[in-house]
XYZ file of C-alpha atoms in Angstrom:
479
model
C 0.000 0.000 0.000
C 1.186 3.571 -1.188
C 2.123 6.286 1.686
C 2.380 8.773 -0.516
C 0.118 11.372 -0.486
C -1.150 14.500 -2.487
C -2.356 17.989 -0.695
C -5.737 18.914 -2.760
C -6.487 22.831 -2.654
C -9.829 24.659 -2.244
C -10.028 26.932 -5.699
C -12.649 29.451 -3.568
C -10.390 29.385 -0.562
C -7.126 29.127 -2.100
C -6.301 26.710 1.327
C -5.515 22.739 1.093
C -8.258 21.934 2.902
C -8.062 18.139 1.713
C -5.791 15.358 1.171
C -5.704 12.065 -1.046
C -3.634 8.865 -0.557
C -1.910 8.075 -3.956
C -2.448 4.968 -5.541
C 0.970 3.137 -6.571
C 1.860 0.533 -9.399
C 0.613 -2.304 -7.125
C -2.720 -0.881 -5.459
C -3.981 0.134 -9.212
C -2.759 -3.241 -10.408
C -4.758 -5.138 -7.466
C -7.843 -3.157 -8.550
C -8.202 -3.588 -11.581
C -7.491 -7.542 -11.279
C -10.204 -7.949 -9.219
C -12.256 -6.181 -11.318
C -11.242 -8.354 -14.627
C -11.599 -11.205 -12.430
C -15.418 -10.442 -12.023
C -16.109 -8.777 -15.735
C -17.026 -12.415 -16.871
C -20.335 -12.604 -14.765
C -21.166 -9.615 -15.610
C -21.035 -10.002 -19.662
C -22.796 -12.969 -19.384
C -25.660 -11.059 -17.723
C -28.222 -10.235 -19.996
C -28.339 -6.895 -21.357
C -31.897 -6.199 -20.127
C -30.137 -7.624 -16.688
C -26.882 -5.509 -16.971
C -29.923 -2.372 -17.106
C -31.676 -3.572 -14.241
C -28.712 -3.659 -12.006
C -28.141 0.050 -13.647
C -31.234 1.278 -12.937
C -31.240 -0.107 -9.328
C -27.803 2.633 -8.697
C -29.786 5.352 -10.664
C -32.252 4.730 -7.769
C -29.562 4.808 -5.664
C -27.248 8.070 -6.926
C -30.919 10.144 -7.139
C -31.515 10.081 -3.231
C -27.570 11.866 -2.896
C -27.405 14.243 -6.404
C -28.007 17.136 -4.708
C -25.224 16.433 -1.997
C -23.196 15.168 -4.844
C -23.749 18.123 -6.717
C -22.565 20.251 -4.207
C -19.102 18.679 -3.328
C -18.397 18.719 -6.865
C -18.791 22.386 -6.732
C -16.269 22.322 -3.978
C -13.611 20.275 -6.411
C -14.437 22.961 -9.190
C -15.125 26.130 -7.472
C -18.211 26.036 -10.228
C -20.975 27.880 -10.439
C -24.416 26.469 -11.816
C -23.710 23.645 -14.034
C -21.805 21.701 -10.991
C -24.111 22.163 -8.624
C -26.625 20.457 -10.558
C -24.556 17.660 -11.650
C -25.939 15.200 -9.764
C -28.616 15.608 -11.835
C -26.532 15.302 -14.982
C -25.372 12.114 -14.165
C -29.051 10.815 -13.364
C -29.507 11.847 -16.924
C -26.870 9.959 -18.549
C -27.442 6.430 -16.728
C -30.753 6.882 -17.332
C -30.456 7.846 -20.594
C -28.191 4.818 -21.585
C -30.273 2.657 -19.976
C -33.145 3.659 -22.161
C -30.608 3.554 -25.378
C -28.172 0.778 -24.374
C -30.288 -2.259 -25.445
C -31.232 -0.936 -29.462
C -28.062 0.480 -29.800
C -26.360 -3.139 -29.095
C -28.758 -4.461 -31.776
C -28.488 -2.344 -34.193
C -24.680 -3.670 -34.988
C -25.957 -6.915 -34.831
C -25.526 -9.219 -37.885
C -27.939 -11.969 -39.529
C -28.242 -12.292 -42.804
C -27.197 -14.882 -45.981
C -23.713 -14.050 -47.377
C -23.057 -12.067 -50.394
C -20.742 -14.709 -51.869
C -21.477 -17.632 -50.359
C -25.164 -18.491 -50.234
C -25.092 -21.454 -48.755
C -23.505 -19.883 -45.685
C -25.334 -18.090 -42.815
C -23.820 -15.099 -41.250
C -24.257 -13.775 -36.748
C -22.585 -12.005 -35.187
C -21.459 -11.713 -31.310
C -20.748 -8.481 -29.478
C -17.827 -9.305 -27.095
C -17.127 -6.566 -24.353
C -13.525 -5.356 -23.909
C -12.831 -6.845 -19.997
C -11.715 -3.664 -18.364
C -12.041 -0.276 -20.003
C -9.579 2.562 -18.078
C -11.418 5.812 -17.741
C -8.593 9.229 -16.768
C -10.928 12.211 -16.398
C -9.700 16.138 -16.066
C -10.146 18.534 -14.139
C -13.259 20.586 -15.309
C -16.228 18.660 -15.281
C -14.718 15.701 -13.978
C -17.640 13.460 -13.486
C -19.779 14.702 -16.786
C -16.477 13.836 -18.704
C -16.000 10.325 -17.277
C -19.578 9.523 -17.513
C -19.302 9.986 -21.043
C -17.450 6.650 -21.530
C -18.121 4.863 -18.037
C -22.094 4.298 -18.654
C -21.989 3.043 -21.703
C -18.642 0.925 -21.443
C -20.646 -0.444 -18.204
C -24.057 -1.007 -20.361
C -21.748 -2.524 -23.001
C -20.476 -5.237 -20.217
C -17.247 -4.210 -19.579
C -15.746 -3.872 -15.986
C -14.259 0.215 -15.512
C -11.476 1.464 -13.234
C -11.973 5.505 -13.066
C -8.909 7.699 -12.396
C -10.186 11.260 -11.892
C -7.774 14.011 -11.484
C -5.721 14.943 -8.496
C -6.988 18.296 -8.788
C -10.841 17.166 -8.310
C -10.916 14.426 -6.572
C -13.532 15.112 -3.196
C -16.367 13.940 -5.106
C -15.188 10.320 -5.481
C -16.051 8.883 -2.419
C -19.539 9.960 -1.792
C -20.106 8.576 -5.621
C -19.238 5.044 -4.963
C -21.270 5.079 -1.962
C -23.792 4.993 -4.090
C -22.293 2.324 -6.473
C -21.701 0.039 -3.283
C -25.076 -0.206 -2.472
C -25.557 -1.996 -5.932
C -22.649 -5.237 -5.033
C -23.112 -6.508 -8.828
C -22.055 -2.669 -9.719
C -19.561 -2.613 -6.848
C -17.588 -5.815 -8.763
C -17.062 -4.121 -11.998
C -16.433 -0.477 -11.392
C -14.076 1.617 -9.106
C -11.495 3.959 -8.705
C -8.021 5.100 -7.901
C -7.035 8.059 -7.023
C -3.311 9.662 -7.951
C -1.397 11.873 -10.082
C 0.285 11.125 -13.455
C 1.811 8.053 -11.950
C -1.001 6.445 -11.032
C -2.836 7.443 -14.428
C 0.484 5.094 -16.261
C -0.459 2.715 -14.233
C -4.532 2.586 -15.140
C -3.056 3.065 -19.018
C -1.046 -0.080 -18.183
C -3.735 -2.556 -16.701
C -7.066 -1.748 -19.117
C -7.586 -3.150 -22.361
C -9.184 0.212 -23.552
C -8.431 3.676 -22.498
C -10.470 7.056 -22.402
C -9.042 10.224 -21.751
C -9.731 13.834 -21.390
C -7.151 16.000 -21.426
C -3.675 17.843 -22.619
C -2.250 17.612 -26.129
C 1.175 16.851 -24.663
C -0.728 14.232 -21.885
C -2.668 12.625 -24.617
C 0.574 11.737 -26.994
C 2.085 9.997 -23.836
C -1.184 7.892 -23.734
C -1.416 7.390 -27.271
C 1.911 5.769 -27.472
C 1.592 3.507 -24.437
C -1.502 2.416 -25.693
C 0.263 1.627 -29.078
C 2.944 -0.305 -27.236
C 0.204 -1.974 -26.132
C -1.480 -2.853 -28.745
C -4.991 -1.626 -27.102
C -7.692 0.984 -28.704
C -7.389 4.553 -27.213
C -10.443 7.431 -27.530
C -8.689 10.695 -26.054
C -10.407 14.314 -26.047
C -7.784 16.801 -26.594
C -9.335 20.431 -26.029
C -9.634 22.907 -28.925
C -9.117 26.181 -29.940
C -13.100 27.010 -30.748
C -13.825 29.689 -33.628
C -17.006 31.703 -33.992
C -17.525 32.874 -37.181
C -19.726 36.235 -37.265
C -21.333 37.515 -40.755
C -22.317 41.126 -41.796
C -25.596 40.035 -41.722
C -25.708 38.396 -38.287
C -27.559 40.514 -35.522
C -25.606 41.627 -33.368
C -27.316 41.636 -30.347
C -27.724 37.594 -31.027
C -24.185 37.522 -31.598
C -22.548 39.021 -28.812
C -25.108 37.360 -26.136
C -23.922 34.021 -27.840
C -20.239 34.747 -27.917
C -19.861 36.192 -24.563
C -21.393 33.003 -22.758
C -19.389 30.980 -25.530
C -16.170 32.526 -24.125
C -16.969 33.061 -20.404
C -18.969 29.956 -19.014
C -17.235 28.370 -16.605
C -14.496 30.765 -17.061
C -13.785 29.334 -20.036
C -12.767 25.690 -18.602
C -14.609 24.066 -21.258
C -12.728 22.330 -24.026
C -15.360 23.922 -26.740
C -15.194 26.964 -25.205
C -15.227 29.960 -28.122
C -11.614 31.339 -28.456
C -11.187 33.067 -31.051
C -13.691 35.270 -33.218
C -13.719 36.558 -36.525
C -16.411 39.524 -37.210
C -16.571 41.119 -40.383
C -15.280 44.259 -40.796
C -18.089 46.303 -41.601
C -20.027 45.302 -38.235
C -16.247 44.867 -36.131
C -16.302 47.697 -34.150
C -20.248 47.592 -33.269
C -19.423 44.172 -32.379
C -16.946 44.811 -30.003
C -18.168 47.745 -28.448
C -21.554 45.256 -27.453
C -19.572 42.671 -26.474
C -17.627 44.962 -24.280
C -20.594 46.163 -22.782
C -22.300 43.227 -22.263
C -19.141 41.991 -20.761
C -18.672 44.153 -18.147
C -21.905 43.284 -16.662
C -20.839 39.858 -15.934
C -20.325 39.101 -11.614
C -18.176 37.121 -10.279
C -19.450 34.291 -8.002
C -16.875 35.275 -5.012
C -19.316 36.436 -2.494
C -22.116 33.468 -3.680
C -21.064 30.369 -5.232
C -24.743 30.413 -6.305
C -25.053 33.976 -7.333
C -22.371 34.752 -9.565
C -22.163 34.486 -13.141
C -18.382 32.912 -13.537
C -16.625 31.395 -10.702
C -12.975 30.874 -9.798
C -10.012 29.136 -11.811
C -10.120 25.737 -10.822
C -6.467 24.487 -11.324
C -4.361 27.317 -9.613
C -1.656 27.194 -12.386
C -3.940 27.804 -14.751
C -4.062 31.891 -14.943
C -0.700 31.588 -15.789
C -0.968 30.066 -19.212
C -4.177 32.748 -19.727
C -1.674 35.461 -18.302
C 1.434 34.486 -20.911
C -1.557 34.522 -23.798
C -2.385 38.568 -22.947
C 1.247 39.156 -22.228
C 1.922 37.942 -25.450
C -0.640 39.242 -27.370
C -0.027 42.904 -25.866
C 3.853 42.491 -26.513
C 2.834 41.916 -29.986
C 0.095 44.940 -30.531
C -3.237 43.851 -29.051
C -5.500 45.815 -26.967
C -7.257 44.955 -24.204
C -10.408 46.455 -23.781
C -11.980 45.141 -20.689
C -10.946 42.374 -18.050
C -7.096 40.440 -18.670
C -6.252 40.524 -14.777
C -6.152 37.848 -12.131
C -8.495 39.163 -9.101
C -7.996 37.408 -5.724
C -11.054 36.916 -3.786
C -10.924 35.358 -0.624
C -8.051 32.939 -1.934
C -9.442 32.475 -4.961
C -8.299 33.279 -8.669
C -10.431 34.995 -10.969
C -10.925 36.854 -14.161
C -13.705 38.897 -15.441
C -14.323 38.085 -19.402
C -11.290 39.746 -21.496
C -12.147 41.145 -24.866
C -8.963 41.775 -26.784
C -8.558 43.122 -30.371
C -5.900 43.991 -32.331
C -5.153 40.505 -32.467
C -3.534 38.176 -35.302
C -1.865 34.490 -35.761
C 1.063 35.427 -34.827
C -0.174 35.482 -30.897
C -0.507 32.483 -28.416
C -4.028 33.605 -27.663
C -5.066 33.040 -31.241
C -3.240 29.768 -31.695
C -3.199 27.653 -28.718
C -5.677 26.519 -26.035
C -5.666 29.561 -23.899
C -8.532 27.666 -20.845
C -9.690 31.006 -19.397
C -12.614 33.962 -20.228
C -10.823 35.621 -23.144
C -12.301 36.500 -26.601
C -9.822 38.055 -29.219
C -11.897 39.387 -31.656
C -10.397 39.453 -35.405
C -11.896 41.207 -38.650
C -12.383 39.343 -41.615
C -12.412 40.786 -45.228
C -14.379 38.215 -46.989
C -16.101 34.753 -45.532
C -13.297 33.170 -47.989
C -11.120 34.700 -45.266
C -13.162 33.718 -42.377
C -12.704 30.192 -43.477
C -9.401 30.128 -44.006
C -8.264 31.747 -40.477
C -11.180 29.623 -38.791
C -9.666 26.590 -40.623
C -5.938 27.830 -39.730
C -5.615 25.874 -36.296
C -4.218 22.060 -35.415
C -7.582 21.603 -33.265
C -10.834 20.963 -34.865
C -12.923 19.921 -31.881
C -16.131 22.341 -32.389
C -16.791 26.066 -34.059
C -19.632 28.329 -34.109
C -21.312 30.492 -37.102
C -23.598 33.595 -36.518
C -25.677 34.592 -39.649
C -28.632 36.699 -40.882
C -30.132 33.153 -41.543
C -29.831 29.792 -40.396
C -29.125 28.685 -44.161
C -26.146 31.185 -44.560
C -24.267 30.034 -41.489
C -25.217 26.490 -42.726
C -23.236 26.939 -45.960
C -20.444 28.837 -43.939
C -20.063 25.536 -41.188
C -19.999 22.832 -43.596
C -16.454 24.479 -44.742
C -15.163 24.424 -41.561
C -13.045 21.532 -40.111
C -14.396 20.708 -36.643
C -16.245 17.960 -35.477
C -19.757 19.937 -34.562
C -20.423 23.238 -35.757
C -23.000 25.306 -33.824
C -25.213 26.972 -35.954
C -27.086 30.876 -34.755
C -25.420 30.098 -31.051
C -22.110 28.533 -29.269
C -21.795 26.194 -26.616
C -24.597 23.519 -28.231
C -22.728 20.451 -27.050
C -25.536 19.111 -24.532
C -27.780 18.946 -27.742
C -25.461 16.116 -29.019
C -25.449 13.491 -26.042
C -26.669 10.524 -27.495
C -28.336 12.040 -30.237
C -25.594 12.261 -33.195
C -22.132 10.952 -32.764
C -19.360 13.036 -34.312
C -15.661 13.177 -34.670
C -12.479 15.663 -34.037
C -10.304 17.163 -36.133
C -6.848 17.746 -36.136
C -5.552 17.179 -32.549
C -8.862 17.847 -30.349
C -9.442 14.110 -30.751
C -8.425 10.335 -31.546
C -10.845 7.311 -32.399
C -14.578 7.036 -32.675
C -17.340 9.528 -31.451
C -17.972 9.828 -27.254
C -21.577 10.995 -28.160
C -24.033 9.468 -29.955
C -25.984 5.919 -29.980
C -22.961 4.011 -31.382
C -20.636 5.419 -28.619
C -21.494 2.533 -27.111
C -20.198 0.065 -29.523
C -16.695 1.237 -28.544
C -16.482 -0.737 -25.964
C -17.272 -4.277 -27.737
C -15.985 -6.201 -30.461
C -18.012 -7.923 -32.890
C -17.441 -11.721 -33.602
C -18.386 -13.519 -36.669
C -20.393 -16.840 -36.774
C -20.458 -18.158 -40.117
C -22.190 -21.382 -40.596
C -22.206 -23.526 -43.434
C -25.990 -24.716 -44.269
C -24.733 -26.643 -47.499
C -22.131 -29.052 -48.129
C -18.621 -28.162 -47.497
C -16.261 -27.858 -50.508
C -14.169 -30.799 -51.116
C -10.241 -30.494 -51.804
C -10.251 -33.675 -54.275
C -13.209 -31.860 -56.129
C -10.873 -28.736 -56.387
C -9.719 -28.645 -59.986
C -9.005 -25.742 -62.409
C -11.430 -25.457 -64.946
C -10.294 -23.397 -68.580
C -12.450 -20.249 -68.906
């Protein structure tokens, strides 16, 4: 058993008011054996069982979501969306439980084959044994839930690692998972820093992950060493597109809460925007306005618009991107300080212009409430600098119609495009499943009926309903 151990800081406080024990090489590797070691018995449930035993924890987790919602909001230092994710999490198990059971079918195979007619053709979905799920730091459980559910519904057992950063929330969850033992046997978690995240990559047959660029690589290689499928989530570097003929009162009300929410901690947060130039300046000057309304959440978690940084180091990277953009010309026009609040670090939404590709803040990932707003010629342009990035995860277009911007996002390399409005990812859940671009992703789609089938492998059954060839009959015939 590990004795190290990890100090965990308050991001409204600014104190270490917690502490985790770190999981090394040998407590992960004990965990997730005994959790392969019972994956059997669970696959051979049923799936209509596997659901019942689901729906017994949803029963379960929906008499402590509101707790649960509120020490998650301690992790994050969030305002609204983590207090009610309890709630969010109801949604997705119940969600897959209502989805699981068609979206298993539909891959399933039986049918004559197209060569050999004499030969019948099934097919057997076989779950991957233990599925490793490494979740970040901003919405840690609505991030992990995204692949533990359905790898769960699928029939696969799942160890969770979630960050170091968030990690209170863990142990009232799986209170609720042991009151469910057949749930208890196949899914659990370890907590730890990198370290013990090498150590999850190096025990699960799959791996998910949400996360860094750089931290993503390391995984993608191990897992390649490995031989094993890997989905990672990468961030992005989000572009809203505005047209002449968008309104701009629409626009800015969709770009500021694009930008801000959640401080912008969200990996399809907007971060960059391109207006054109004949609307630029009224553009700004709303956004500015409307900007400068925004409260902080300091004196009520529950009050506030934005809340705190959650990861203390992260206003430094958002500080280096205005540094760097100022060094290089750019104005700042409102916010693009760190404010200290009662220990904790925050920033009011930053509107910047003046701002080109040559600047961090326009390039890479900047994670805070900044919105560098660029003029555009021509949309030829727009698409072109919108397209100009090594992300690709989502993008926005504003238009005078819904059948301009349409034209304008199917140009644009990104895996969803929001049409008339930004931050539209909750409309995807299970209803469309979509890809990344560039580096904001690797593998199939998280979202979407077939994100289940990730976690499964589909055997062949061919049988032979006629008579078997016969070698001594095998002769070449002259055509």
């Amino acid at each position: 058993m590990s004795t190290r151990t990890l100090p965990v800081r308050n991001p409204r406080s600014g104190e270490i008011d917690h502490e985790i024990a770190v999981a090394d090489a040998a407590d992960v590797a004990s965990t997730a054996a005994r959790l392969r070691r019972n994956q059997p018995a669970w696959a051979a449930l049923s799936i209509g069982e596997r659901l019942e035993v689901m729906r017994r924890w949803s029963g379960e987790f929906a008499k402590i979501a509101q707790q649960f919602g509120e020490l998650e909001a301690v992790d994050t230092g969030g305002t609204h969306t983590s207090f009610v994710q309890g709630f969010i999490t109801l949604e997705t198990v119940n969600g897959w439980i209502a989805d699981a059971e068609s979206s298993l079918e539909s891959a399933g195979v039986h049918r004559t084959a197209v060569s050999m007619p004499t030969v019948e053709v099934r097919s057997q979905l076989v779950a991957y044994p233990l599925v490793g799920v490494i979740s970040p730091w901003n919405a840690p459980t609505m991030l992990a839930m995204l692949d533990a559910i359905p790898a769960l519904c699928a029939g696969s057992a799942v160890l969770w690692k979630p960050s170091e950063v968030t990690p209170r929330f863990t142990r009232l969850f799986f209170e609720s998972v042991a009151q469910v033992p057949e749930l208890a046997a196949v899914f659990d978690f370890v907590l730890g820093d990198g370290l013990t995240g090498q150590e999850v990559v190096a025990n699960a047959d799959i791996v998910c992950f949400t996360g860094s660029v750089a931290t993503g690589r390391k995984i993608a290689v191990a897992c390649a060493e490995r031989l094993i499928p890997c989905y990672l989530e990468l961030g992005g570097k989000d572009p809203a597109i505005v047209t002449e003929t968008a309104d701009i009162d629409r626009a800015t009300t969709a770009i500021l809460r694009g930008g801000a929410y959640a401080t912008g901690m969200v990996c399809f947060s907007v971060e960059r925007v391109y207006v054109h130039e004949s609307i630029h300046d009224e553009f700004v000057a709303e956004l500015v306005r409307k900007a400068q309304l925004v409260h902080l959440s300091h004196d009520n978690a529950k009050a506030g618009h934005i809340g705190p940084f959650t990861f203390a180091a992260q206003p430094q990277t958002v500080l280096q991107h205005i540094a760097d953009a100022r060094s290089k010309g750019a104005q700042v026009l409102t916010g693009g300080a760190v404010e200290q609040h009662g220990g904790g670090l925050y920033m009011r939404p930053t509107v910047l212009t003046g701002v080109d590709h040559g600047m961090q803040i326009m390039v890479d990932e900047t994670f805070g409430p900044c919105l560098p707003v660029m003029a555009y010629r021509d949309i030829d342009e727009a698409i072109r600098l919108a397209n100009d990035t090594e992300y690709g995860l989502t993008a926005s277009v504003i238009a005078g119609t819904a059948d301009e911007a349409l034209e304008i996002g199917r140009k644009i390399d990104a895996g969803s495009i929001f049409i008339q409005d930004t931050f539209l990812m909750a409309g995807k859940g299970r209803t469309i499943g979509t890809n990344a671009f560039g580096f904001s992703g690797v593998g199939g789609g998280r979202t979407g009926p077939e994100s289940i089938l990730r976690f499964v492998r589909r055997k062949g059954l061919l049988i032979q309903n006629g008579e078997p060839a016969d070698l001594l009959d095998d002769k070449f015939e002259d055509r």
